[in-house]
Amino acid sequence: MTPLSHDGYSKGVAKTLKTNYVIAPPPLPPPRRMLLVRNNVVVSLGKHGQARTNANRLGFTLLTYNVLSEIYATADAYPYCAAWALPWNYRRRNILRELVNYRADIMCLQEVQADHFENFLEPELAKYNYAGVHKCKTREFMGQYGKMDGCAILYRRDKFTVMPGGQLEVEFNTIARQRHSNDRAVLNRLLKDNVAQVLLLEMIAPHPATRRQVLVANTHINASPEFADVKLWQTQHLLLEIERMMTQHSGSTSTIPVVTAGDFNSLPGSDPHTLLANGIVQPENGDPSGVLATLPLRHTLPLRSAMATVGAHANASAESHELQRMEPPYTNYTTSFVGTLDYIFYTVDRLSVGGLLQMIEDRQVQEHTALPSPLFSSDHVPLLAEFHFKR
């Protein structure tokens, strides 16, 4: 570029400036419709653009989504993804538009970096009337501030408020140190830095009869396949913390509806999934490391998987006990792994499922080989369920 004077003659030294690629705004998320659910069976498809299947029923929608932290979104991990679609500056726009498009009343997010929550997600979602809390993993050192992922719960502040004393941060490292400080081998096996969050929310309503409460838990369980016992240990302790918090606030574990969601890094039929779904489990491989010896391996919450209803769509006569084996075919899709790791569990005595977000079509996922892609900015699929209060 050569600067010119007003009369058009050359004046000055020519200079060039090379910039990064200018990337067009990402496309709109492919539309996903709500599946209408009645008696645990999908009965029909909702209309495009509708976030609720029955706005007249007292209830709420809840989304869970592992958004893929920047620190893990590397070319080595995802060599098939276009290099320009991996940086956070591109992916964050896709993710934000997805979240805003779903309009969920409550969002449970995983792999949310501290700096991304503080500098982008929290202020941007505040424009859409969301408030939220974030909990980092408990690693001692991760370099530059904020470059550590964790969990975040966001909720519509025009619909919910956090009850007094209704916020709990669960650090599995802390629990491990409290319970196993005298056994160095067990303690070392358990120190994996994973965390969870528990919020007791009350629905804002003009009339006391409609001020319902719901306890929401969000977690990201350890990912390593060789630590199946640790996954079960963490899941059990999350359930114990949920029961403890319910007892503190209401005197029992049966008076407040519960939804626990997140990335459990466990396949359907695995020990953590069986514990959540059945309330009891006998570990498939025993307890060779002694990690599970002090656990009850049971809970008292009548939990059911919301997304298992999607599987029931192919078999409308499915009995309720069969639903637990009917999770979606995948929630995580890469070239090295395809399977279901993310779940939304709810207490069936207090809540019913009125709708579920339709799964992404396989052809859209496979268009760019796998996830993430220019179209979908995480390697996980967001799940959303609509719940109605029973009583």
Protein backbone atom coordinates (compact mmCIF):
# COMPACT_ATOMS: atom_id res chain seq x y z
CA MET A 1 0.00 0.00 0.00
CA THR A 2 1.46 3.35 -1.09
CA PRO A 3 0.17 6.59 0.54
CA LEU A 4 -0.64 9.42 -1.90
CA SER A 5 -0.96 13.15 -1.50
CA HIS A 6 -4.21 14.96 -2.34
CA ASP A 7 -3.04 15.68 -5.89
CA GLY A 8 -2.46 12.00 -6.53
CA TYR A 9 1.34 12.02 -6.54
CA SER A 10 3.29 9.46 -4.61
CA LYS A 11 4.25 10.45 -1.11
CA GLY A 12 5.75 8.13 1.48
CA VAL A 13 7.07 4.58 1.58
CA ALA A 14 4.94 1.64 0.52
CA LYS A 15 4.16 -0.89 3.28
CA THR A 16 2.36 -4.21 3.45
CA LEU A 17 0.57 -5.84 6.34
CA LYS A 18 -0.22 -9.54 6.46
CA THR A 19 -3.22 -10.46 8.63
CA ASN A 20 -4.73 -13.71 9.78
CA TYR A 21 -7.49 -15.26 7.70
CA VAL A 22 -10.74 -13.38 7.94
CA ILE A 23 -13.37 -15.98 8.83
CA ALA A 24 -17.00 -15.45 7.98
CA PRO A 25 -19.51 -15.71 10.82
CA PRO A 26 -20.43 -19.35 11.48
CA PRO A 27 -23.66 -20.65 10.00
CA LEU A 28 -26.77 -20.86 12.13
CA PRO A 29 -27.02 -24.11 14.10
CA PRO A 30 -29.03 -26.70 12.17
CA PRO A 31 -32.61 -26.61 13.52
CA ARG A 32 -33.50 -29.34 16.00
CA ARG A 33 -37.13 -29.80 16.97
CA MET A 34 -38.58 -30.89 20.28
CA LEU A 35 -39.87 -34.44 20.61
CA LEU A 36 -43.18 -34.51 22.50
CA VAL A 37 -43.12 -37.15 25.23
CA ARG A 38 -46.12 -38.70 26.96
CA ASN A 39 -45.82 -41.54 29.48
CA ASN A 40 -42.12 -41.96 28.68
CA VAL A 41 -42.75 -42.51 24.98
CA VAL A 42 -42.09 -40.06 22.13
CA VAL A 43 -45.46 -39.42 20.49
CA SER A 44 -44.80 -36.64 17.96
CA LEU A 45 -42.50 -33.85 16.76
CA GLY A 46 -42.93 -30.28 17.92
CA LYS A 47 -42.97 -27.25 15.65
CA HIS A 48 -39.79 -25.54 14.48
CA GLY A 49 -38.66 -22.78 16.80
CA GLN A 50 -40.62 -23.93 19.83
CA ALA A 51 -38.49 -24.37 22.96
CA ARG A 52 -41.34 -25.86 25.04
CA THR A 53 -43.91 -28.50 24.15
CA ASN A 54 -46.47 -27.29 26.71
CA ALA A 55 -46.02 -23.77 28.04
CA ASN A 56 -49.16 -24.14 30.16
CA ARG A 57 -47.65 -26.88 32.35
CA LEU A 58 -45.58 -25.76 35.33
CA GLY A 59 -42.02 -26.79 34.58
CA PHE A 60 -38.66 -25.92 33.06
CA THR A 61 -36.14 -26.95 30.42
CA LEU A 62 -32.60 -28.09 31.23
CA LEU A 63 -29.63 -28.46 28.92
CA THR A 64 -26.32 -30.26 29.45
CA TYR A 65 -23.36 -29.64 27.15
CA ASN A 66 -19.64 -30.36 27.21
CA VAL A 67 -18.44 -27.36 25.18
CA LEU A 68 -14.84 -28.60 24.62
CA SER A 69 -12.30 -26.49 26.46
CA GLU A 70 -9.75 -24.54 24.43
CA ILE A 71 -6.89 -26.31 26.22
CA TYR A 72 -8.07 -29.65 24.81
CA ALA A 73 -9.09 -28.44 21.32
CA THR A 74 -5.75 -29.10 19.61
CA ALA A 75 -4.83 -30.14 16.09
CA ASP A 76 -3.22 -33.29 17.49
CA ALA A 77 -6.45 -34.32 19.19
CA TYR A 78 -8.70 -33.37 16.25
CA PRO A 79 -6.57 -33.52 13.06
CA TYR A 80 -9.69 -33.92 10.88
CA CYS A 81 -11.18 -30.59 11.96
CA ALA A 82 -10.40 -27.57 9.76
CA ALA A 83 -7.60 -25.60 11.41
CA TRP A 84 -9.59 -22.38 11.25
CA ALA A 85 -12.59 -23.96 13.04
CA LEU A 86 -10.67 -25.09 16.14
CA PRO A 87 -9.64 -21.77 17.79
CA TRP A 88 -11.88 -20.57 20.59
CA ASN A 89 -12.50 -17.22 18.88
CA TYR A 90 -14.37 -19.10 16.17
CA ARG A 91 -15.98 -21.82 18.27
CA ARG A 92 -17.29 -19.47 20.95
CA ARG A 93 -19.62 -17.78 18.48
CA ASN A 94 -21.09 -21.11 17.41
CA ILE A 95 -21.51 -22.25 21.00
CA LEU A 96 -23.11 -18.99 22.14
CA ARG A 97 -25.58 -19.01 19.27
CA GLU A 98 -26.43 -22.62 20.07
CA LEU A 99 -27.05 -21.87 23.73
CA VAL A 100 -29.14 -18.79 22.99
CA ASN A 101 -31.13 -20.69 20.36
CA TYR A 102 -32.12 -23.44 22.83
CA ARG A 103 -33.36 -20.90 25.41
CA ALA A 104 -33.04 -23.45 28.22
CA ASP A 105 -34.16 -22.33 31.66
CA ILE A 106 -31.15 -24.08 33.23
CA MET A 107 -27.83 -24.91 31.55
CA CYS A 108 -25.26 -27.38 32.88
CA LEU A 109 -21.98 -26.90 31.03
CA GLN A 110 -18.71 -28.82 31.28
CA GLU A 111 -15.15 -28.05 30.12
CA VAL A 112 -15.72 -24.34 30.68
CA GLN A 113 -12.43 -22.49 31.20
CA ALA A 114 -12.39 -19.90 33.96
CA ASP A 115 -11.32 -17.09 31.62
CA HIS A 116 -13.96 -18.03 29.05
CA PHE A 117 -16.69 -18.01 31.71
CA GLU A 118 -15.62 -14.67 33.18
CA ASN A 119 -14.79 -12.84 29.96
CA PHE A 120 -17.29 -14.27 27.51
CA LEU A 121 -19.98 -16.76 28.51
CA GLU A 122 -21.19 -15.09 31.71
CA PRO A 123 -21.36 -11.50 30.33
CA GLU A 124 -22.79 -12.57 26.97
CA LEU A 125 -25.47 -14.80 28.48
CA ALA A 126 -26.30 -12.09 31.01
CA LYS A 127 -27.65 -10.13 28.04
CA TYR A 128 -30.22 -12.91 27.69
CA ASN A 129 -31.18 -12.78 31.37
CA TYR A 130 -28.95 -15.60 32.65
CA ALA A 131 -26.98 -15.70 35.88
CA GLY A 132 -24.54 -18.43 36.75
CA VAL A 133 -21.77 -19.97 38.83
CA HIS A 134 -18.54 -21.65 37.79
CA LYS A 135 -16.34 -24.20 39.54
CA CYS A 136 -12.80 -24.92 38.36
CA LYS A 137 -11.14 -28.28 38.59
CA THR A 138 -8.75 -28.53 41.52
CA ARG A 139 -5.37 -28.82 39.77
CA GLU A 140 -2.58 -27.14 41.70
CA PHE A 141 -1.01 -25.47 38.67
CA MET A 142 -2.15 -24.97 35.09
CA GLY A 143 0.05 -22.11 33.94
CA GLN A 144 -1.58 -18.84 32.88
CA TYR A 145 -4.57 -17.80 35.00
CA GLY A 146 -7.89 -19.04 33.76
CA LYS A 147 -6.52 -21.82 31.55
CA MET A 148 -8.24 -24.46 33.64
CA ASP A 149 -11.57 -26.03 32.80
CA GLY A 150 -14.47 -26.74 35.10
CA CYS A 151 -18.26 -26.85 35.35
CA ALA A 152 -20.80 -24.05 35.08
CA ILE A 153 -24.51 -23.84 35.87
CA LEU A 154 -26.47 -20.97 34.37
CA TYR A 155 -30.14 -20.24 35.02
CA ARG A 156 -32.69 -17.70 33.88
CA ARG A 157 -32.80 -15.12 36.63
CA ASP A 158 -36.36 -14.13 35.69
CA LYS A 159 -37.47 -17.70 36.42
CA PHE A 160 -35.24 -18.96 39.26
CA THR A 161 -33.42 -17.77 42.31
CA VAL A 162 -30.83 -19.63 44.39
CA MET A 163 -32.16 -20.57 47.82
CA PRO A 164 -30.20 -19.39 50.91
CA GLY A 165 -27.40 -21.87 51.49
CA GLY A 166 -28.40 -23.53 48.24
CA GLN A 167 -24.99 -23.60 46.54
CA LEU A 168 -22.54 -26.47 47.01
CA GLU A 169 -19.18 -27.02 45.34
CA VAL A 170 -18.06 -30.64 45.32
CA GLU A 171 -14.31 -31.25 45.12
CA PHE A 172 -13.64 -34.96 44.80
CA ASN A 173 -9.99 -34.39 45.77
CA THR A 174 -11.10 -32.87 49.07
CA ILE A 175 -13.44 -35.78 49.80
CA ALA A 176 -10.66 -38.24 48.98
CA ARG A 177 -8.25 -36.53 51.39
CA GLN A 178 -10.87 -36.46 54.13
CA ARG A 179 -11.69 -40.16 53.79
CA HIS A 180 -8.47 -41.80 52.64
CA SER A 181 -5.58 -39.76 54.02
CA ASN A 182 -4.27 -42.85 55.83
CA ASP A 183 -4.01 -44.93 52.63
CA ARG A 184 -1.54 -43.34 50.25
CA ALA A 185 -2.13 -45.81 47.38
CA VAL A 186 -5.91 -45.31 47.40
CA LEU A 187 -5.55 -41.55 47.80
CA ASN A 188 -3.17 -41.26 44.85
CA ARG A 189 -5.57 -43.23 42.70
CA LEU A 190 -8.48 -40.95 43.64
CA LEU A 191 -6.79 -37.56 43.18
CA LYS A 192 -8.06 -36.75 39.69
CA ASP A 193 -9.14 -33.11 40.16
CA ASN A 194 -12.76 -33.57 39.00
CA VAL A 195 -15.52 -31.45 40.51
CA ALA A 196 -19.28 -31.05 40.63
CA GLN A 197 -21.79 -28.32 41.46
CA VAL A 198 -25.12 -28.49 43.25
CA LEU A 199 -27.67 -25.65 43.20
CA LEU A 200 -31.01 -25.53 45.00
CA LEU A 201 -33.21 -23.29 42.89
CA GLU A 202 -36.67 -21.90 43.59
CA MET A 203 -39.01 -20.92 40.81
CA ILE A 204 -40.01 -17.26 40.93
CA ALA A 205 -43.80 -16.97 40.93
CA PRO A 206 -46.37 -14.48 42.22
CA HIS A 207 -48.32 -17.15 44.07
CA PRO A 208 -46.71 -19.33 46.82
CA ALA A 209 -48.33 -22.48 45.41
CA THR A 210 -46.24 -22.23 42.24
CA ARG A 211 -42.90 -21.47 43.91
CA ARG A 212 -41.49 -24.91 43.28
CA GLN A 213 -37.94 -25.91 44.15
CA VAL A 214 -35.56 -28.10 42.17
CA LEU A 215 -32.08 -29.31 43.06
CA VAL A 216 -29.71 -29.31 40.08
CA ALA A 217 -26.36 -31.12 40.05
CA ASN A 218 -23.75 -30.74 37.31
CA THR A 219 -20.55 -32.77 37.01
CA HIS A 220 -17.71 -33.91 34.77
CA ILE A 221 -16.52 -37.34 35.89
CA ASN A 222 -12.97 -38.58 35.24
CA ALA A 223 -12.37 -39.59 31.63
CA SER A 224 -9.61 -42.22 31.88
CA PRO A 225 -10.87 -45.69 30.83
CA GLU A 226 -8.38 -47.39 33.15
CA PHE A 227 -9.98 -45.74 36.19
CA ALA A 228 -13.45 -47.31 36.07
CA ASP A 229 -13.43 -47.63 39.87
CA VAL A 230 -12.70 -43.91 40.26
CA LYS A 231 -15.62 -43.04 37.98
CA LEU A 232 -17.92 -45.09 40.21
CA TRP A 233 -16.38 -43.60 43.38
CA GLN A 234 -16.96 -40.04 42.12
CA THR A 235 -20.52 -40.79 40.99
CA GLN A 236 -21.36 -42.34 44.35
CA HIS A 237 -19.98 -39.37 46.28
CA LEU A 238 -21.90 -36.94 44.10
CA LEU A 239 -25.10 -38.82 44.98
CA LEU A 240 -24.16 -38.78 48.67
CA GLU A 241 -23.63 -35.01 48.53
CA ILE A 242 -27.00 -34.54 46.80
CA GLU A 243 -28.75 -36.61 49.49
CA ARG A 244 -26.93 -34.74 52.25
CA MET A 245 -27.93 -31.35 50.85
CA MET A 246 -31.56 -32.43 50.43
CA THR A 247 -31.68 -33.66 54.03
CA GLN A 248 -30.21 -30.39 55.30
CA HIS A 249 -32.78 -28.28 53.47
CA SER A 250 -35.94 -30.36 53.73
CA GLY A 251 -35.31 -33.07 56.31
CA SER A 252 -35.54 -35.93 53.79
CA THR A 253 -34.39 -37.07 50.36
CA SER A 254 -37.87 -37.29 48.87
CA THR A 255 -39.39 -33.82 49.07
CA ILE A 256 -37.36 -31.88 46.48
CA PRO A 257 -37.20 -32.79 42.76
CA VAL A 258 -33.66 -33.55 41.56
CA VAL A 259 -31.99 -33.33 38.16
CA THR A 260 -28.37 -34.43 37.88
CA ALA A 261 -26.67 -33.92 34.56
CA GLY A 262 -23.27 -33.79 32.95
CA ASP A 263 -20.49 -35.70 31.27
CA PHE A 264 -20.16 -38.90 33.28
CA ASN A 265 -17.59 -40.38 30.87
CA SER A 266 -19.40 -43.71 31.32
CA LEU A 267 -21.23 -45.83 28.78
CA PRO A 268 -24.79 -47.12 29.25
CA GLY A 269 -24.64 -50.28 31.34
CA SER A 270 -21.37 -49.27 33.03
CA ASP A 271 -21.17 -49.24 36.82
CA PRO A 272 -21.78 -45.46 37.23
CA HIS A 273 -24.75 -45.59 34.84
CA THR A 274 -26.17 -48.65 36.61
CA LEU A 275 -25.82 -46.98 40.01
CA LEU A 276 -27.63 -43.87 38.79
CA ALA A 277 -30.38 -45.78 37.00
CA ASN A 278 -30.99 -48.69 39.39
CA GLY A 279 -30.05 -47.21 42.76
CA ILE A 280 -27.62 -50.07 43.45
CA VAL A 281 -24.65 -51.70 41.74
CA GLN A 282 -22.29 -54.62 42.09
CA PRO A 283 -19.01 -53.47 40.49
CA GLU A 284 -18.38 -55.40 37.30
CA ASN A 285 -14.67 -55.89 38.06
CA GLY A 286 -14.86 -55.99 41.84
CA ASP A 287 -12.59 -53.63 43.77
CA PRO A 288 -8.98 -54.65 43.07
CA SER A 289 -7.54 -51.30 44.21
CA GLY A 290 -9.63 -51.02 47.39
CA VAL A 291 -11.12 -47.69 46.26
CA LEU A 292 -14.76 -48.78 46.68
CA ALA A 293 -14.47 -50.63 49.98
CA THR A 294 -16.08 -47.93 52.14
CA LEU A 295 -18.92 -47.02 49.77
CA PRO A 296 -22.57 -48.09 50.06
CA LEU A 297 -22.82 -48.43 46.25
CA ARG A 298 -26.46 -47.47 46.45
CA HIS A 299 -28.69 -44.40 46.75
CA THR A 300 -32.30 -43.64 47.65
CA LEU A 301 -33.25 -41.30 44.77
CA PRO A 302 -35.77 -42.65 42.22
CA LEU A 303 -33.67 -41.57 39.25
CA ARG A 304 -34.50 -42.17 35.61
CA SER A 305 -32.63 -41.12 32.48
CA ALA A 306 -34.54 -38.49 30.53
CA MET A 307 -32.76 -39.19 27.25
CA ALA A 308 -33.48 -42.94 27.44
CA THR A 309 -36.93 -41.97 26.20
CA VAL A 310 -35.33 -41.27 22.82
CA GLY A 311 -34.51 -44.96 22.57
CA ALA A 312 -38.10 -45.80 23.43
CA HIS A 313 -39.19 -44.02 20.27
CA ALA A 314 -38.31 -47.18 18.32
CA ASN A 315 -40.33 -49.34 20.69
CA ALA A 316 -43.43 -47.56 21.92
CA SER A 317 -44.41 -50.47 24.16
CA ALA A 318 -41.14 -50.43 26.12
CA GLU A 319 -41.49 -51.03 29.84
CA SER A 320 -39.92 -48.48 32.16
CA HIS A 321 -37.16 -50.85 33.29
CA GLU A 322 -36.11 -51.28 29.65
CA LEU A 323 -35.75 -47.55 29.11
CA GLN A 324 -32.41 -47.47 30.91
CA ARG A 325 -30.88 -49.48 28.06
CA MET A 326 -32.23 -47.12 25.41
CA GLU A 327 -29.93 -44.12 25.68
CA PRO A 328 -29.12 -42.17 22.48
CA PRO A 329 -26.59 -43.91 20.18
CA TYR A 330 -23.96 -41.29 20.97
CA THR A 331 -23.35 -37.97 22.67
CA ASN A 332 -19.61 -37.88 21.86
CA TYR A 333 -18.50 -38.42 18.26
CA THR A 334 -14.84 -38.38 17.15
CA THR A 335 -12.78 -40.54 14.80
CA SER A 336 -11.42 -42.51 17.77
CA PHE A 337 -14.62 -42.87 19.83
CA VAL A 338 -18.37 -42.83 19.26
CA GLY A 339 -20.65 -43.40 22.24
CA THR A 340 -22.94 -42.02 24.93
CA LEU A 341 -21.21 -40.32 27.86
CA ASP A 342 -23.60 -37.48 28.76
CA TYR A 343 -26.84 -37.91 30.70
CA ILE A 344 -29.75 -36.10 32.33
CA PHE A 345 -31.18 -38.06 35.28
CA TYR A 346 -34.29 -36.90 37.17
CA THR A 347 -36.41 -38.07 40.10
CA VAL A 348 -39.42 -39.71 38.51
CA ASP A 349 -41.66 -39.32 41.59
CA ARG A 350 -41.52 -35.52 41.39
CA LEU A 351 -40.91 -34.77 37.72
CA SER A 352 -42.09 -36.02 34.34
CA VAL A 353 -40.52 -35.54 30.91
CA GLY A 354 -42.67 -33.50 28.55
CA GLY A 355 -40.20 -33.04 25.73
CA LEU A 356 -36.69 -33.80 24.49
CA LEU A 357 -34.49 -32.05 21.99
CA GLN A 358 -34.24 -34.08 18.79
CA MET A 359 -30.83 -35.69 18.23
CA ILE A 360 -28.52 -34.30 15.54
CA GLU A 361 -28.77 -36.19 12.26
CA ASP A 362 -25.87 -38.53 11.54
CA ARG A 363 -25.29 -37.04 8.11
CA GLN A 364 -24.75 -33.59 9.63
CA VAL A 365 -22.19 -34.99 12.07
CA GLN A 366 -20.40 -37.03 9.38
CA GLU A 367 -20.39 -34.23 6.79
CA HIS A 368 -17.02 -33.07 8.16
CA THR A 369 -15.85 -36.55 9.29
CA ALA A 370 -16.62 -36.13 13.01
CA LEU A 371 -16.90 -33.60 15.82
CA PRO A 372 -15.85 -30.85 16.28
CA SER A 373 -16.42 -29.32 12.85
CA PRO A 374 -17.10 -25.90 11.34
CA LEU A 375 -20.79 -26.53 12.01
CA PHE A 376 -20.61 -28.10 15.50
CA SER A 377 -17.99 -26.58 17.76
CA SER A 378 -17.66 -29.33 20.37
CA ASP A 379 -16.96 -33.05 20.18
CA HIS A 380 -20.07 -33.56 22.34
CA VAL A 381 -23.74 -33.14 21.45
CA PRO A 382 -25.90 -30.88 23.65
CA LEU A 383 -28.87 -32.61 25.30
CA LEU A 384 -32.04 -30.84 26.42
CA ALA A 385 -35.10 -32.06 28.31
CA GLU A 386 -38.35 -30.38 29.31
CA PHE A 387 -39.60 -31.30 32.78
CA HIS A 388 -43.00 -30.81 34.38
CA PHE A 389 -43.62 -30.81 38.12
CA LYS A 390 -45.87 -33.66 39.22
CA ARG A 391 -46.90 -32.25 42.59
